[in-house]
Amino acid sequence: RPRIPIRSLLKYFSLLSCPRHGTALALHYFRPPVHHTLLPHFTRMALRQLVRATAPKLGLQSSIPALSTSIARNYSTVIEGLKYMQSHEWAKVEGDVVTVGITDHAQAELGDVVYVELPEVGSTVTHKATFGVVESVKAASDVYSPISGEVVAINEDLADSPGKVNEGAYTDGWMMKVKMSNPAELDSLMDAAQYEAACDQ
């Protein structure tokens, strides 16, 4: 069973206590290459759960916030033909496979992306449930799946080049491809015009 050095845990909690960006700083401390040499995937997830459960009792900032619904729209793009979630994920439907990523609005608000955590190929994701985490120099945010189904591909390039999310949120910055198990879930998503209107509110 992997062990987390107590010094690393103390460093994590000391960073977490930053009143403005504690969570982002703490997660940034464990970003690659440290992620792969210090904390295996399931250990990082367990650590996040530990922080969420214990940090409030210590008076620390503990949550990994969802993407804000008040994303600034300046200089960002909405693509016709895609489906969108209120939480700023997009879905491109091609037959029974859906490509998923975060919108240009989202990446602009997050700033420079430094780490992207994605599900494993072969795993299942659930409509409107979290499937990963995007970490930037400013914040760390859960990302949500617009559709239920099996993950058939992930963008492995993001492991070494997470900045692709900033450079091309709708192109090279895609995150996963899902084989849909319930296409009717697409009906709950917004089109481009509806998403733009939601961002204006």
Short mmCIF file of N, CA, C and O in Angstrom, two decimals, residues 83 91-100 123-127 145-152 176-187 189:
data_model
loop_
_atom_site.label_atom_id
_atom_site.label_comp_id
_atom_site.label_asym_id
_atom_site.label_seq_id
_atom_site.Cartn_x
_atom_site.Cartn_y
_atom_site.Cartn_z
N LYS A 83 -23.36 20.66 -28.21
CA LYS A 83 -24.26 20.73 -27.07
C LYS A 83 -23.48 21.23 -25.86
O LYS A 83 -22.27 20.99 -25.76
N ALA A 91 -20.29 19.06 -25.75
CA ALA A 91 -20.41 17.69 -26.25
C ALA A 91 -20.59 17.73 -27.77
O ALA A 91 -21.45 18.45 -28.27
N LYS A 92 -19.78 16.98 -28.47
CA LYS A 92 -19.89 16.84 -29.92
C LYS A 92 -20.36 15.42 -30.23
O LYS A 92 -19.68 14.45 -29.91
N VAL A 93 -21.54 15.31 -30.83
CA VAL A 93 -22.16 14.01 -31.07
C VAL A 93 -21.77 13.51 -32.46
O VAL A 93 -21.99 14.20 -33.47
N GLU A 94 -21.22 12.30 -32.52
CA GLU A 94 -20.85 11.66 -33.79
C GLU A 94 -21.32 10.21 -33.71
O GLU A 94 -20.64 9.36 -33.15
N GLY A 95 -22.53 9.97 -34.24
CA GLY A 95 -23.12 8.64 -34.11
C GLY A 95 -23.48 8.37 -32.67
O GLY A 95 -24.19 9.16 -32.04
N ASP A 96 -22.98 7.26 -32.12
CA ASP A 96 -23.26 6.94 -30.72
C ASP A 96 -22.10 7.30 -29.80
O ASP A 96 -22.08 6.92 -28.63
N VAL A 97 -21.13 8.06 -30.34
CA VAL A 97 -19.97 8.49 -29.55
C VAL A 97 -20.00 10.01 -29.38
O VAL A 97 -20.25 10.74 -30.34
N VAL A 98 -19.74 10.46 -28.17
CA VAL A 98 -19.76 11.88 -27.85
C VAL A 98 -18.37 12.30 -27.36
O VAL A 98 -17.81 11.68 -26.45
N THR A 99 -17.81 13.32 -28.00
CA THR A 99 -16.55 13.91 -27.54
C THR A 99 -16.87 15.03 -26.57
O THR A 99 -17.77 15.83 -26.79
N VAL A 100 -16.12 15.08 -25.45
CA VAL A 100 -16.43 16.00 -24.35
C VAL A 100 -15.20 16.83 -24.00
O VAL A 100 -14.06 16.34 -24.02
N SER A 123 -13.92 2.76 -18.24
CA SER A 123 -14.75 3.12 -17.09
C SER A 123 -16.06 3.72 -17.58
O SER A 123 -16.22 4.02 -18.76
N THR A 124 -17.01 3.87 -16.68
CA THR A 124 -18.29 4.47 -17.05
C THR A 124 -18.44 5.83 -16.41
O THR A 124 -17.91 6.08 -15.32
N VAL A 125 -19.12 6.72 -17.10
CA VAL A 125 -19.43 8.05 -16.57
C VAL A 125 -20.93 8.22 -16.56
O VAL A 125 -21.66 7.52 -17.27
N THR A 126 -21.40 9.16 -15.74
CA THR A 126 -22.83 9.36 -15.54
C THR A 126 -23.22 10.78 -15.88
O THR A 126 -22.47 11.72 -15.56
N HIS A 127 -24.36 10.92 -16.49
CA HIS A 127 -24.91 12.22 -16.87
C HIS A 127 -24.92 13.18 -15.68
O HIS A 127 -25.46 12.87 -14.63
N SER A 145 -19.85 15.23 -16.76
CA SER A 145 -20.14 14.55 -18.02
C SER A 145 -21.54 14.93 -18.52
O SER A 145 -22.51 14.84 -17.78
N PRO A 146 -21.64 15.32 -19.78
CA PRO A 146 -22.95 15.64 -20.34
C PRO A 146 -23.78 14.41 -20.70
O PRO A 146 -24.95 14.53 -21.06
N ILE A 147 -23.19 13.24 -20.61
CA ILE A 147 -23.85 12.02 -21.08
C ILE A 147 -23.37 10.83 -20.26
O ILE A 147 -22.28 10.83 -19.71
N SER A 148 -24.22 9.82 -20.17
CA SER A 148 -23.83 8.56 -19.51
C SER A 148 -23.30 7.59 -20.55
O SER A 148 -23.73 7.60 -21.72
N GLY A 149 -22.37 6.74 -20.12
CA GLY A 149 -21.86 5.72 -21.03
C GLY A 149 -20.47 5.25 -20.67
O GLY A 149 -19.96 5.54 -19.59
N GLU A 150 -19.85 4.55 -21.61
CA GLU A 150 -18.50 4.00 -21.42
C GLU A 150 -17.47 4.90 -22.07
O GLU A 150 -17.63 5.35 -23.20
N VAL A 151 -16.40 5.17 -21.34
CA VAL A 151 -15.29 5.95 -21.87
C VAL A 151 -14.51 5.08 -22.85
O VAL A 151 -13.95 4.05 -22.48
N VAL A 152 -14.49 5.50 -24.12
CA VAL A 152 -13.80 4.71 -25.14
C VAL A 152 -12.46 5.32 -25.53
O VAL A 152 -11.64 4.67 -26.19
N MET A 176 -12.43 13.57 -23.36
CA MET A 176 -12.77 12.14 -23.45
C MET A 176 -13.82 11.91 -24.52
O MET A 176 -14.50 12.84 -24.95
N LYS A 177 -13.92 10.66 -24.96
CA LYS A 177 -14.96 10.22 -25.88
C LYS A 177 -15.77 9.14 -25.17
O LYS A 177 -15.20 8.22 -24.56
N VAL A 178 -17.09 9.29 -25.23
CA VAL A 178 -17.99 8.40 -24.50
C VAL A 178 -18.97 7.74 -25.47
O VAL A 178 -19.61 8.42 -26.28
N LYS A 179 -19.10 6.41 -25.37
CA LYS A 179 -20.14 5.70 -26.12
C LYS A 179 -21.42 5.80 -25.31
O LYS A 179 -21.51 5.26 -24.20
N MET A 180 -22.41 6.48 -25.86
CA MET A 180 -23.62 6.78 -25.10
C MET A 180 -24.41 5.52 -24.75
O MET A 180 -24.57 4.61 -25.56
N SER A 181 -24.96 5.52 -23.52
CA SER A 181 -25.87 4.46 -23.12
C SER A 181 -27.31 4.96 -23.08
O SER A 181 -28.24 4.15 -23.06
N ASN A 182 -27.50 6.28 -23.10
CA ASN A 182 -28.84 6.85 -23.05
C ASN A 182 -28.87 8.15 -23.86
O ASN A 182 -28.77 9.24 -23.30
N PRO A 183 -29.02 8.05 -25.18
CA PRO A 183 -28.99 9.25 -26.03
C PRO A 183 -30.04 10.29 -25.66
O PRO A 183 -29.87 11.48 -25.97
N ALA A 184 -31.11 9.90 -25.00
CA ALA A 184 -32.16 10.85 -24.62
C ALA A 184 -31.63 11.93 -23.68
O ALA A 184 -32.22 13.01 -23.58
N GLU A 185 -30.51 11.66 -23.02
CA GLU A 185 -29.93 12.65 -22.11
C GLU A 185 -29.47 13.90 -22.86
O GLU A 185 -29.35 14.97 -22.27
N LEU A 186 -29.23 13.75 -24.15
CA LEU A 186 -28.80 14.90 -24.95
C LEU A 186 -29.87 15.99 -24.98
O LEU A 186 -29.56 17.17 -25.17
N ASP A 187 -31.13 15.59 -24.80
CA ASP A 187 -32.23 16.54 -24.87
C ASP A 187 -32.17 17.58 -23.75
O ASP A 187 -32.77 18.65 -23.87
N LEU A 189 -29.45 19.06 -22.76
CA LEU A 189 -28.33 19.96 -22.99
C LEU A 189 -28.76 21.18 -23.80
O LEU A 189 -29.79 21.16 -24.47
#
